[in-house]
Amino acid sequence: MTTEIRNITIIAHVDHGKTTLIDNLMKQSGSFRENEVVDERLMDSGELEKERGITILAKPASINWNNSRINIIDTPGHRDFAAEVERVLSMADGALLLIDSAEGVMPQTKFVLAKALKQGLKPIVVINKLDKPDQRANEVLDETFDLFVSLDANEEQLDFPVIYASGRSGWASKEIDGPRENLHPLLDLVIEHVQPAKFDKTKPFAMLSTLLYADSFLGRSLVGRISQGTAKANQQIKAINLDGEKVDEGRLTKIFRYEGTKKVPIDIGEAGDIVVVAGLEKANVADTICDLDVDNPIQATPIDPPTMSIKITVNSSPLAGTEGKKLTSTQIRERLMVEAQNNVGITFSENENKDAFEISGRGELMLEILLTQMRREGFELTVSPPRVLFKKDDDGNKLEPFEEITVDLDEEYSSKIIDSMNRRKGKLIDLKDTGKNKKRLIFHAPTRGLMGYTSRFLTLTKGTGVINRIFHSYSKFEGEMEGRRNGALISMEQGKAVAFAIFNLQARGEMFVTHNDPVYSGMIVGLAPKPGDMIINVMKGKKLTNMRTQGTDENVVLTPVRKMSIAEQLSMLNTDEALEITPKSCRLRKSILDPHERKRIEKAASLAN
């Protein structure tokens, strides 16, 4: 075994290059055989992670360097997965703060760094992507120092070492114009700057569970750093929660350690090492896994509460079962329960009949990722409009979640964005000139008004703007907010849409269906330009007779249908609408499909008021 263990975490904003940097660190430290085929972005192991280029689950990896083992923990860079970040930091002895040399300090950097500094970590600042033509490394370094000061860093933390790098090109240097050979200077700096934590190996075994994976062979697998003692295979252990109450008891069936990105079984885990243990069925994240003699839990960061929820039920449309394989409420319930066990940022609840399930999460991206994964697994679902979770303060006042929004855009679009944020009850907090006719605007706005806003923002800035959102706090309820202004165009019958009918209806509004798309009564096939729903027939074909017609027929030219993400479609829903999700399609619909039933309910509601 190696003599010293150093656990470091990498803090970075979305797309600042941390996963690529880890790839090259592992290649250059000899973690792979010379002839081994290695994927790009190794740490992004999930299909959606590779597609979207974001890290969703925190994952450890390990490299050996100069008789030391460095355990690297990759943290998610998106605000919705912040539940992962907070706990991962408790496993680390040091941190690499990775900052893009052109973009500079961004909101997620600020959010995670604040938590790291509070835990007493002393970060190494890595200014990455130095091969960019628009790099401004010196200005970014000044911004970083200002950030440390604004986050109340102590003198030791302010005296941070700086290294310049290009993760993609695989080099690091202590000077901007220094030699650009390999990443060895960065690894040497980690060994020199990060002191291995001192642990008592003579005490009974205890470790804090910080990550949770469900394994089809081993069952519940808990990841954590051993805080004291040694863990031996087959020893009797228990799990205690933050209040010291026993949650579970069992036998340590397996212990794994990370070698590169692979899990390797070991017989004994030592204090200071990051290990994966199996054998407990009920233990969860933030529980202490320990010897039977230990009674005091290890202190952990409580998980931040969710801010948004959706209701999921079986697909009840007339087209149910035509595209998916997993249709029953039992299958949906089992899948959601597994997700709630694996992802501590999500909470699960159900109604008495166990046929409607409420899933709450930290933001729309987290919920969209879950729905996309279920869709790919063959599920069919009906999803309600997202609902923001309110709170009450000590005086009984209603509070709602607010977010901090940072936007970088060309100066010409700033007035449009300020106007659109005002409509969503957003307040402009700061406006900076970042040079080259670019502006950085910072807003505080209620989460309610920001659902599906990213696509609207990209339209307003013609795809050139960059938007970043992060949960800020619960603040005073801002009052009612206007919903969708456009009425829905609703199909009157079930069948297949006809090009002739769609062509004649295009003048009535924006259509969501094209020729030969299946439709049914109650399905939303388009949006009207003004308020008020309208029932239309998209199946009306041209009447053909044997009489000759004067003149020529018009060419039927259909406007292409706009492709919308799940988050965008959810944000469009009114309270009486729902989204049908199947492996092949996403269809907007009315919650109650029968038009007569809808009228009856509207009439009863108006009489009640």
Coordinates of C-alpha atoms in Angstrom, one line a residue:
M1 CA 0.0 0.0 0.0
T2 CA 1.1 3.6 -0.6
T3 CA 2.3 5.6 2.3
E4 CA 0.1 8.7 2.1
I5 CA -3.4 9.4 0.9
R6 CA -4.6 12.8 -0.3
N7 CA -8.3 13.4 -1.1
I8 CA -9.0 16.3 -3.4
T9 CA -12.1 17.6 -5.0
I10 CA -12.4 19.6 -8.2
I11 CA -14.6 22.7 -8.1
A12 CA -15.6 24.3 -11.4
H13 CA -18.5 25.8 -13.2
V14 CA -20.3 23.9 -16.0
D15 CA -18.1 23.4 -19.0
H16 CA -14.9 24.8 -17.5
G17 CA -13.0 21.6 -18.4
K18 CA -12.7 19.6 -15.2
T19 CA -13.6 16.2 -16.6
T20 CA -11.2 16.7 -19.5
L21 CA -8.4 17.7 -17.1
I22 CA -9.0 14.5 -15.0
D23 CA -8.8 12.4 -18.2
N24 CA -5.3 13.7 -18.9
L25 CA -4.2 13.5 -15.3
M26 CA -5.1 9.8 -15.3
K27 CA -3.4 9.2 -18.6
Q28 CA -0.2 10.9 -17.6
S29 CA 0.0 9.3 -14.2
G30 CA 0.1 5.8 -15.7
S31 CA -3.4 4.7 -14.7
F32 CA -3.9 2.9 -18.0
R33 CA -1.9 0.3 -19.9
E34 CA -0.2 1.6 -23.1
N35 CA -2.5 -0.3 -25.4
E36 CA -5.7 0.3 -23.4
V37 CA -8.6 1.9 -25.3
V38 CA -9.7 4.9 -23.2
D39 CA -13.0 6.8 -23.7
E40 CA -13.1 10.6 -23.7
R41 CA -14.5 12.3 -20.6
L42 CA -14.1 9.1 -18.5
M43 CA -15.8 10.5 -15.4
D44 CA -19.0 11.3 -17.4
S45 CA -20.0 7.7 -17.4
G46 CA -23.8 8.2 -17.9
E47 CA -25.4 8.5 -21.3
L48 CA -27.0 11.8 -20.6
E49 CA -23.7 13.1 -19.0
K50 CA -21.8 12.4 -22.3
E51 CA -24.6 13.9 -24.4
R52 CA -25.1 17.1 -22.5
G53 CA -21.4 17.5 -21.4
I54 CA -22.4 18.0 -17.8
T55 CA -21.5 16.0 -14.7
I56 CA -24.7 14.8 -12.9
L57 CA -23.4 12.3 -10.3
A58 CA -20.3 12.9 -8.2
K59 CA -17.7 10.2 -8.8
P60 CA -14.4 9.4 -7.2
A61 CA -11.3 8.2 -9.0
S62 CA -7.7 7.5 -7.9
I63 CA -4.2 8.0 -9.2
N64 CA -0.8 7.1 -7.8
W65 CA 1.9 9.7 -7.8
N66 CA 5.3 9.8 -6.0
N67 CA 4.4 7.1 -3.4
S68 CA 1.1 8.9 -2.6
R69 CA -2.4 8.0 -3.7
I70 CA -4.5 11.0 -4.8
N71 CA -8.2 10.3 -4.6
I72 CA -10.0 12.8 -7.0
I73 CA -13.7 13.5 -6.5
D74 CA -15.4 15.0 -9.6
T75 CA -18.3 17.2 -8.5
P76 CA -21.3 18.3 -10.5
G77 CA -21.1 21.8 -11.9
H78 CA -24.8 22.5 -12.1
R79 CA -26.9 24.1 -9.3
D80 CA -29.6 21.4 -9.4
F81 CA -27.1 18.8 -8.3
A82 CA -25.7 20.9 -5.5
A83 CA -26.9 18.3 -3.0
E84 CA -24.0 16.1 -4.2
V85 CA -21.4 18.9 -3.9
E86 CA -22.1 19.8 -0.3
R87 CA -21.5 16.3 1.0
V88 CA -18.5 15.5 -1.3
L89 CA -16.5 18.4 0.2
S90 CA -16.6 16.6 3.5
M91 CA -14.4 13.8 2.1
A92 CA -11.7 16.2 0.8
D93 CA -8.5 17.4 2.3
G94 CA -7.9 20.0 -0.4
A95 CA -9.5 21.4 -3.6
L96 CA -8.6 22.4 -7.1
L97 CA -10.5 25.5 -8.1
L98 CA -10.7 25.4 -11.9
I99 CA -11.5 28.6 -13.7
D100 CA -11.9 29.3 -17.4
S101 CA -9.2 31.8 -18.5
A102 CA -11.8 33.7 -20.7
E103 CA -15.1 33.4 -18.9
G104 CA -13.6 34.0 -15.4
V105 CA -15.5 33.5 -12.2
M106 CA -19.0 32.2 -12.7
P107 CA -22.0 31.6 -10.3
Q108 CA -21.4 27.9 -9.7
T109 CA -17.7 28.5 -8.9
K110 CA -18.9 31.0 -6.2
F111 CA -21.5 28.7 -4.8
V112 CA -19.2 25.6 -4.3
L113 CA -16.2 27.7 -3.3
A114 CA -18.2 29.3 -0.5
K115 CA -19.0 25.9 0.9
A116 CA -15.4 24.7 0.5
L117 CA -13.9 27.7 2.3
K118 CA -16.5 27.3 5.2
Q119 CA -15.2 23.7 5.6
G120 CA -11.6 25.1 5.9
L121 CA -10.3 23.7 2.6
K122 CA -7.3 25.6 1.1
P123 CA -7.8 25.6 -2.7
I124 CA -5.2 25.5 -5.4
V125 CA -6.4 27.9 -8.2
V126 CA -6.0 26.4 -11.7
I127 CA -6.6 28.9 -14.5
N128 CA -7.6 26.5 -17.3
K129 CA -8.0 26.8 -21.1
L130 CA -5.0 29.0 -21.5
D131 CA -4.8 28.0 -25.2
K132 CA -8.0 30.1 -25.9
P133 CA -7.3 33.1 -28.2
D134 CA -9.5 35.4 -25.9
Q135 CA -7.8 34.3 -22.6
R136 CA -7.4 37.0 -20.0
A137 CA -5.5 35.1 -17.3
N138 CA -4.3 38.1 -15.3
E139 CA -7.7 39.7 -15.0
V140 CA -9.3 36.3 -14.1
L141 CA -6.7 35.9 -11.3
D142 CA -7.7 39.4 -9.9
E143 CA -11.4 38.4 -10.1
T144 CA -10.6 35.2 -8.2
F145 CA -8.8 37.0 -5.4
D146 CA -11.8 39.4 -5.1
L147 CA -14.1 36.4 -4.9
F148 CA -12.0 34.9 -2.1
V149 CA -12.2 38.2 -0.2
S150 CA -15.9 38.5 -0.7
L151 CA -16.5 35.0 0.6
D152 CA -14.6 35.9 3.9
A153 CA -11.6 33.6 3.2
N154 CA -9.0 33.6 6.0
E155 CA -5.3 34.6 5.5
E156 CA -4.1 31.1 4.8
Q157 CA -6.9 30.5 2.2
L158 CA -6.1 33.9 0.5
D159 CA -2.5 32.8 0.1
F160 CA -3.5 30.3 -2.6
P161 CA -1.0 28.8 -5.1
V162 CA -1.8 29.4 -8.8
I163 CA -1.1 27.2 -11.8
Y164 CA -1.9 27.8 -15.4
A165 CA -3.1 24.9 -17.6
S166 CA -4.8 23.5 -20.6
G167 CA -6.6 20.4 -19.6
R168 CA -7.4 19.5 -23.2
S169 CA -3.8 19.9 -24.4
G170 CA -2.5 18.2 -21.2
W171 CA 0.0 20.7 -19.8
A172 CA 0.4 22.8 -16.7
S173 CA 2.9 25.5 -15.8
K174 CA 3.5 27.8 -12.8
E175 CA 4.0 30.8 -15.1
I176 CA 1.7 32.1 -17.9
D177 CA 4.7 31.9 -20.4
G178 CA 6.3 28.9 -18.7
P179 CA 7.2 25.5 -20.2
R180 CA 4.1 23.6 -21.6
E181 CA 5.2 20.0 -21.4
N182 CA 2.8 17.9 -19.2
L183 CA 0.6 18.0 -16.1
H184 CA 3.4 16.9 -13.7
P185 CA 3.7 20.4 -12.1
L186 CA 0.1 20.2 -11.1
L187 CA 0.4 16.8 -9.5
D188 CA 3.6 17.9 -7.7
L189 CA 1.8 21.0 -6.4
V190 CA -1.1 18.8 -5.1
I191 CA 1.5 16.6 -3.1
E192 CA 3.3 19.8 -1.8
H193 CA 0.2 21.9 -0.9
V194 CA -2.4 19.4 0.3
Q195 CA -1.5 17.9 3.6
P196 CA -2.8 14.4 4.2
A197 CA -5.4 14.4 7.0
K198 CA -4.3 12.7 10.2
F199 CA -6.6 9.9 11.4
D200 CA -6.5 7.6 14.4
K201 CA -6.2 4.0 13.1
T202 CA -6.4 2.5 16.7
K203 CA -10.0 3.7 17.3
P204 CA -13.0 1.5 16.2
F205 CA -14.1 1.9 12.6
A206 CA -16.3 4.8 11.5
M207 CA -17.1 6.5 8.2
L208 CA -19.6 9.1 7.0
S209 CA -21.7 7.9 4.1
T210 CA -21.6 10.7 1.4
L211 CA -22.7 9.0 -1.8
L212 CA -25.1 6.2 -2.6
Y213 CA -25.2 3.9 -5.5
A214 CA -27.7 1.0 -6.1
D215 CA -25.9 -2.0 -7.5
S216 CA -27.9 -4.9 -9.0
F217 CA -25.4 -7.4 -7.6
L218 CA -24.3 -5.9 -4.3
G219 CA -27.4 -4.0 -3.4
R220 CA -27.0 -0.6 -1.6
S221 CA -23.4 0.6 -2.0
L222 CA -22.3 3.5 0.2
V223 CA -19.3 5.7 -0.6
G224 CA -17.3 7.6 2.1
R225 CA -14.0 8.4 3.7
I226 CA -13.0 6.3 6.7
S227 CA -12.6 8.8 9.5
Q228 CA -11.1 6.4 12.1
G229 CA -10.0 2.8 12.5
T230 CA -9.9 0.2 9.8
A231 CA -12.7 -1.6 7.9
K232 CA -12.4 -5.4 7.5
A233 CA -14.5 -7.6 5.2
N234 CA -17.2 -9.6 7.1
Q235 CA -17.1 -7.5 10.3
Q236 CA -20.3 -6.6 12.1
I237 CA -21.3 -2.9 11.5
K238 CA -24.3 -0.6 12.1
A239 CA -25.6 2.7 10.7
I240 CA -26.6 5.6 13.0
N241 CA -28.3 8.9 11.9
L242 CA -27.3 12.5 12.8
D243 CA -29.2 12.2 16.1
G244 CA -27.3 9.0 17.1
E245 CA -30.3 6.7 16.6
K246 CA -29.5 3.2 15.0
V247 CA -30.9 2.9 11.5
D248 CA -29.5 -0.4 10.4
E249 CA -27.2 -3.2 11.4
G250 CA -25.5 -5.9 9.3
R251 CA -22.3 -7.4 8.1
L252 CA -19.7 -5.6 5.9
T253 CA -20.0 -8.0 2.9
K254 CA -17.7 -6.1 0.5
I255 CA -15.2 -3.3 0.6
F256 CA -13.9 -1.6 -2.6
R257 CA -11.3 1.0 -3.3
Y258 CA -10.9 3.1 -6.5
E259 CA -7.9 2.3 -8.8
G260 CA -8.3 4.8 -11.7
T261 CA -12.1 4.8 -12.3
K262 CA -12.5 1.1 -11.5
K263 CA -13.7 -0.4 -8.2
V264 CA -11.2 -3.0 -6.9
P265 CA -12.2 -5.3 -4.0
I266 CA -9.9 -5.1 -0.9
D267 CA -9.9 -6.9 2.5
I268 CA -9.0 -4.0 4.7
G269 CA -9.7 -0.3 4.3
E270 CA -7.6 2.2 6.3
A271 CA -8.5 5.5 7.8
G272 CA -8.3 8.4 5.3
D273 CA -9.1 6.3 2.3
I274 CA -12.3 6.6 0.2
V275 CA -14.0 3.3 0.0
V276 CA -17.3 1.7 -1.2
V277 CA -19.0 -0.6 1.3
A278 CA -21.9 -3.0 0.9
G279 CA -24.0 -5.0 3.4
L280 CA -26.6 -2.5 4.8
E281 CA -30.1 -2.2 3.4
K282 CA -31.5 0.9 5.0
A283 CA -28.5 3.2 5.6
N284 CA -28.6 6.5 3.7
V285 CA -26.5 9.5 2.9
A286 CA -25.4 11.5 6.0
D287 CA -25.6 8.4 8.2
T288 CA -22.5 7.2 10.0
I289 CA -21.4 3.6 9.2
C290 CA -19.5 2.3 12.1
D291 CA -18.4 -0.5 14.5
L292 CA -21.0 -1.7 17.0
D293 CA -19.1 0.1 19.8
V294 CA -19.4 3.6 18.3
D295 CA -22.3 5.7 19.5
N296 CA -21.5 9.3 18.4
P297 CA -22.4 10.2 14.8
I298 CA -20.0 12.1 12.5
Q299 CA -21.3 15.6 11.9
A300 CA -22.6 16.1 8.3
T301 CA -24.1 18.9 6.2
P302 CA -27.9 18.5 6.1
I303 CA -29.3 18.2 2.6
D304 CA -30.9 21.4 1.2
P305 CA -34.6 21.1 0.8
P306 CA -36.2 20.7 -2.7
T307 CA -37.8 23.8 -4.3
M308 CA -40.0 22.3 -7.1
S309 CA -42.3 19.3 -7.5
I310 CA -44.2 17.5 -10.2
K311 CA -47.0 14.9 -10.0
I312 CA -46.5 11.7 -12.1
T313 CA -49.3 9.3 -13.0
V314 CA -49.9 6.6 -15.6
N315 CA -50.4 7.6 -19.2
S316 CA -54.2 7.9 -19.5
S317 CA -54.5 9.1 -23.1
P318 CA -56.2 7.1 -25.9
L319 CA -52.7 6.4 -27.4
A320 CA -51.4 4.8 -24.2
G321 CA -49.4 1.6 -24.7
T322 CA -48.7 2.3 -28.4
E323 CA -45.0 3.4 -27.9
G324 CA -43.8 2.3 -24.5
K325 CA -43.3 -1.0 -22.7
K326 CA -43.6 0.1 -19.0
L327 CA -47.1 1.4 -18.5
T328 CA -48.4 0.4 -15.0
S329 CA -48.4 2.5 -11.9
T330 CA -46.5 -0.3 -10.1
Q331 CA -43.6 -0.1 -12.5
I332 CA -43.5 3.7 -12.3
R333 CA -43.7 3.6 -8.5
E334 CA -40.7 1.1 -8.3
R335 CA -38.6 3.2 -10.6
L336 CA -39.3 6.4 -8.7
M337 CA -38.5 4.8 -5.4
V338 CA -35.1 3.6 -6.7
E339 CA -34.4 7.1 -7.9
A340 CA -35.3 8.6 -4.5
Q341 CA -32.9 6.1 -2.9
N342 CA -30.1 6.9 -5.3
N343 CA -30.5 10.6 -5.6
V344 CA -30.8 12.3 -2.2
G345 CA -31.7 15.6 -3.9
I346 CA -35.1 14.1 -4.8
T347 CA -38.0 13.2 -2.4
F348 CA -40.8 10.8 -3.2
S349 CA -44.4 10.7 -1.9
E350 CA -47.6 9.0 -3.1
N351 CA -51.3 9.2 -2.6
E352 CA -53.4 6.6 -0.7
N353 CA -54.3 4.6 -3.8
K354 CA -50.6 4.5 -4.8
D355 CA -51.4 5.5 -8.3
A356 CA -50.2 9.2 -8.3
F357 CA -46.6 10.1 -7.2
E358 CA -45.1 13.4 -6.3
I359 CA -41.4 13.9 -7.0
S360 CA -39.7 17.0 -5.6
G361 CA -36.2 18.2 -6.6
R362 CA -33.8 21.1 -6.5
G363 CA -34.8 22.5 -9.9
E364 CA -36.2 21.9 -13.4
L365 CA -33.0 20.4 -14.8
M366 CA -32.9 17.7 -12.1
L367 CA -36.6 16.8 -12.9
E368 CA -36.1 16.9 -16.6
I369 CA -33.1 14.6 -16.4
L370 CA -35.2 12.1 -14.4
L371 CA -38.1 12.2 -17.0
T372 CA -35.6 11.9 -19.9
Q373 CA -34.0 8.8 -18.3
M374 CA -37.4 7.2 -17.6
R375 CA -38.5 7.9 -21.2
R376 CA -35.4 6.1 -22.5
E377 CA -36.1 3.2 -20.3
G378 CA -39.5 2.6 -22.1
F379 CA -41.9 4.3 -19.6
E380 CA -45.1 6.1 -20.5
L381 CA -46.2 8.9 -18.1
T382 CA -48.5 11.8 -17.5
V383 CA -46.8 14.7 -15.8
S384 CA -48.5 17.7 -14.2
P385 CA -47.3 21.3 -14.4
P386 CA -44.3 21.9 -12.1
R387 CA -45.2 23.5 -8.8
V388 CA -42.9 25.6 -6.6
L389 CA -42.7 24.6 -3.0
F390 CA -43.6 27.5 -0.7
K391 CA -42.6 28.0 3.0
K392 CA -43.8 30.1 5.9
D393 CA -41.6 32.2 8.2
D394 CA -42.1 32.6 11.9
D395 CA -44.7 35.3 11.5
G396 CA -46.7 33.2 9.1
N397 CA -45.7 35.1 5.9
K398 CA -45.6 33.1 2.7
L399 CA -42.0 32.6 1.3
E400 CA -41.0 31.4 -2.2
P401 CA -37.6 30.3 -3.6
F402 CA -35.5 32.9 -5.4
E403 CA -32.6 32.4 -7.8
E404 CA -29.6 34.4 -8.7
I405 CA -29.3 34.7 -12.5
T406 CA -26.1 35.8 -14.1
V407 CA -26.3 36.5 -17.8
D408 CA -23.4 37.4 -20.2
L409 CA -24.6 39.0 -23.5
D410 CA -23.9 41.5 -26.2
E411 CA -24.8 45.0 -25.2
E412 CA -27.5 45.4 -27.9
Y413 CA -29.7 42.7 -26.2
S414 CA -29.4 43.9 -22.6
S415 CA -32.6 46.1 -22.7
K416 CA -34.7 43.1 -24.0
I417 CA -33.4 40.8 -21.2
I418 CA -34.0 43.4 -18.5
D419 CA -37.6 43.9 -19.8
S420 CA -38.3 40.1 -19.9
M421 CA -36.9 39.7 -16.4
N422 CA -39.0 42.5 -15.1
R423 CA -42.1 40.7 -16.4
R424 CA -41.0 37.7 -14.3
K425 CA -40.7 39.9 -11.2
G426 CA -36.9 39.8 -11.4
K427 CA -34.8 42.6 -9.9
L428 CA -31.5 43.8 -11.5
I429 CA -28.8 43.6 -8.8
D430 CA -25.6 44.4 -10.7
L431 CA -24.6 45.4 -14.2
K432 CA -20.9 45.2 -15.3
D433 CA -19.2 46.0 -18.5
T434 CA -16.9 43.1 -19.4
G435 CA -15.3 44.7 -22.5
K436 CA -15.7 44.0 -26.3
N437 CA -19.3 45.4 -26.2
K438 CA -20.4 42.7 -23.7
K439 CA -22.3 43.1 -20.5
R440 CA -22.8 40.9 -17.4
L441 CA -26.2 41.3 -15.7
I442 CA -27.1 39.8 -12.3
F443 CA -30.7 39.4 -11.3
H444 CA -32.7 38.0 -8.3
A445 CA -36.0 36.4 -9.5
P446 CA -38.6 34.0 -8.2
T447 CA -38.1 30.4 -9.4
R448 CA -41.8 30.4 -10.5
G449 CA -41.2 32.8 -13.3
L450 CA -38.1 31.1 -14.6
M451 CA -39.5 27.8 -15.7
G452 CA -38.5 27.2 -19.3
Y453 CA -36.9 30.7 -19.5
T454 CA -33.5 29.4 -20.9
S455 CA -35.0 28.8 -24.4
R456 CA -36.7 32.2 -24.3
F457 CA -33.4 33.8 -23.3
L458 CA -31.6 32.1 -26.2
T459 CA -34.3 33.4 -28.6
L460 CA -34.0 37.0 -27.3
T461 CA -30.2 37.0 -27.6
K462 CA -30.2 35.1 -30.9
G463 CA -28.3 32.2 -29.4
T464 CA -25.3 34.4 -28.3
G465 CA -26.1 34.9 -24.6
V466 CA -25.0 32.7 -21.7
I467 CA -27.3 32.3 -18.7
N468 CA -26.5 30.7 -15.3
R469 CA -28.9 30.2 -12.5
I470 CA -28.4 29.2 -8.9
F471 CA -30.7 28.9 -5.9
H472 CA -30.3 32.1 -3.7
S473 CA -32.7 31.9 -0.8
Y474 CA -36.4 31.8 0.3
S475 CA -37.8 35.4 0.2
K476 CA -41.1 37.2 0.5
F477 CA -43.8 35.9 -1.9
E478 CA -44.0 38.3 -4.9
G479 CA -47.7 38.0 -5.6
E480 CA -49.6 36.4 -8.5
M481 CA -47.7 36.1 -11.8
E482 CA -49.4 36.0 -15.2
G483 CA -49.2 32.6 -16.8
R484 CA -49.3 31.7 -20.5
R485 CA -51.2 34.4 -22.5
N486 CA -52.0 32.2 -25.5
G487 CA -55.0 30.0 -25.5
A488 CA -54.7 26.3 -26.6
L489 CA -55.8 24.9 -29.9
I490 CA -57.4 21.6 -29.0
S491 CA -58.1 18.6 -31.2
M492 CA -61.8 17.6 -31.5
E493 CA -61.4 14.0 -32.7
Q494 CA -59.0 11.0 -32.6
G495 CA -57.1 10.0 -35.7
K496 CA -54.2 11.3 -37.9
A497 CA -53.6 15.0 -38.7
V498 CA -54.1 16.0 -42.4
A499 CA -51.8 18.5 -44.2
F500 CA -54.8 20.2 -45.9
A501 CA -56.4 21.0 -42.5
I502 CA -53.2 22.1 -40.8
F503 CA -52.4 24.4 -43.8
N504 CA -55.8 26.2 -43.4
L505 CA -55.4 26.4 -39.6
Q506 CA -51.9 27.8 -39.6
A507 CA -53.3 31.3 -39.7
R508 CA -55.1 30.6 -36.4
G509 CA -51.8 30.2 -34.4
E510 CA -48.7 28.1 -34.0
M511 CA -49.2 24.4 -34.7
F512 CA -47.4 21.6 -32.8
V513 CA -48.4 18.7 -35.2
T514 CA -47.6 18.0 -38.8
H515 CA -49.1 15.7 -41.5
N516 CA -49.8 12.1 -40.3
D517 CA -49.1 12.8 -36.6
P518 CA -51.6 10.9 -34.3
V519 CA -54.0 13.2 -32.4
Y520 CA -56.9 12.6 -30.0
S521 CA -59.8 14.6 -28.5
G522 CA -58.4 16.9 -25.8
M523 CA -54.8 16.9 -27.1
I524 CA -53.3 20.4 -27.5
V525 CA -52.2 20.7 -31.2
G526 CA -51.2 24.3 -31.2
L527 CA -51.3 27.7 -29.5
A528 CA -53.7 30.5 -30.4
P529 CA -52.3 34.1 -30.7
K530 CA -54.8 35.4 -28.1
P531 CA -56.3 34.1 -24.8
G532 CA -59.1 31.5 -24.8
D533 CA -59.0 27.9 -25.8
M534 CA -60.4 26.8 -29.2
I535 CA -61.5 23.3 -30.4
I536 CA -60.4 22.6 -34.0
N537 CA -60.4 19.8 -36.5
V538 CA -57.0 18.9 -37.8
M539 CA -58.3 15.8 -39.7
K540 CA -60.6 17.6 -42.2
G541 CA -59.4 16.5 -45.7
K542 CA -60.3 18.1 -49.0
K543 CA -63.6 17.0 -50.4
L544 CA -62.9 15.3 -53.8
T545 CA -65.6 15.3 -56.4
N546 CA -65.7 14.3 -60.1
M547 CA -66.5 18.0 -61.0
R548 CA -63.7 20.0 -62.5
T549 CA -62.6 23.0 -60.6
Q550 CA -61.7 26.3 -62.1
G551 CA -58.1 27.4 -61.6
T552 CA -55.4 25.4 -59.9
D553 CA -55.1 24.1 -56.4
E554 CA -52.8 25.9 -53.9
N555 CA -49.7 24.2 -52.9
V556 CA -49.9 23.0 -49.3
V557 CA -46.9 24.4 -47.5
L558 CA -46.6 23.6 -43.8
T559 CA -44.5 25.6 -41.4
P560 CA -42.0 23.4 -39.6
V561 CA -43.0 22.3 -36.1
R562 CA -40.9 23.8 -33.3
K563 CA -38.9 21.2 -31.4
M564 CA -39.2 21.7 -27.6
S565 CA -37.4 20.2 -24.7
I566 CA -39.4 18.5 -21.8
A567 CA -38.5 21.6 -19.6
E568 CA -39.9 24.0 -22.2
Q569 CA -43.1 22.0 -22.6
L570 CA -43.6 21.7 -18.8
S571 CA -43.2 25.5 -18.5
M572 CA -46.0 26.1 -21.0
L573 CA -48.6 24.1 -19.1
N574 CA -51.6 25.8 -17.4
T575 CA -53.0 24.3 -14.2
D576 CA -55.7 22.3 -16.2
E577 CA -53.2 20.8 -18.6
A578 CA -50.6 18.0 -18.5
L579 CA -47.7 16.5 -20.5
E580 CA -47.9 13.0 -21.9
I581 CA -44.4 11.5 -22.2
T582 CA -43.6 8.3 -24.2
P583 CA -40.3 6.9 -25.5
K584 CA -41.0 8.5 -28.9
S585 CA -43.3 11.5 -28.3
C586 CA -44.1 14.3 -25.9
R587 CA -47.7 15.6 -26.3
L588 CA -49.4 18.5 -24.5
R589 CA -53.0 17.7 -23.5
K590 CA -55.8 18.8 -21.2
S591 CA -56.0 17.0 -17.9
I592 CA -59.6 16.2 -18.7
L593 CA -59.9 15.1 -22.3
D594 CA -63.8 15.2 -22.6
P595 CA -64.8 18.8 -23.6
H596 CA -68.3 18.4 -22.0
E597 CA -66.7 17.4 -18.7
R598 CA -64.3 20.4 -18.9
K599 CA -67.2 22.8 -19.4
R600 CA -69.1 21.2 -16.5
I601 CA -66.1 21.7 -14.1
E602 CA -65.6 25.3 -15.3
K603 CA -69.2 26.1 -14.7
A604 CA -69.1 24.6 -11.2
A605 CA -66.0 26.5 -10.4
S606 CA -67.5 29.8 -11.6
L607 CA -70.6 29.2 -9.5
A608 CA -68.5 28.4 -6.5
N609 CA -66.7 31.7 -6.8

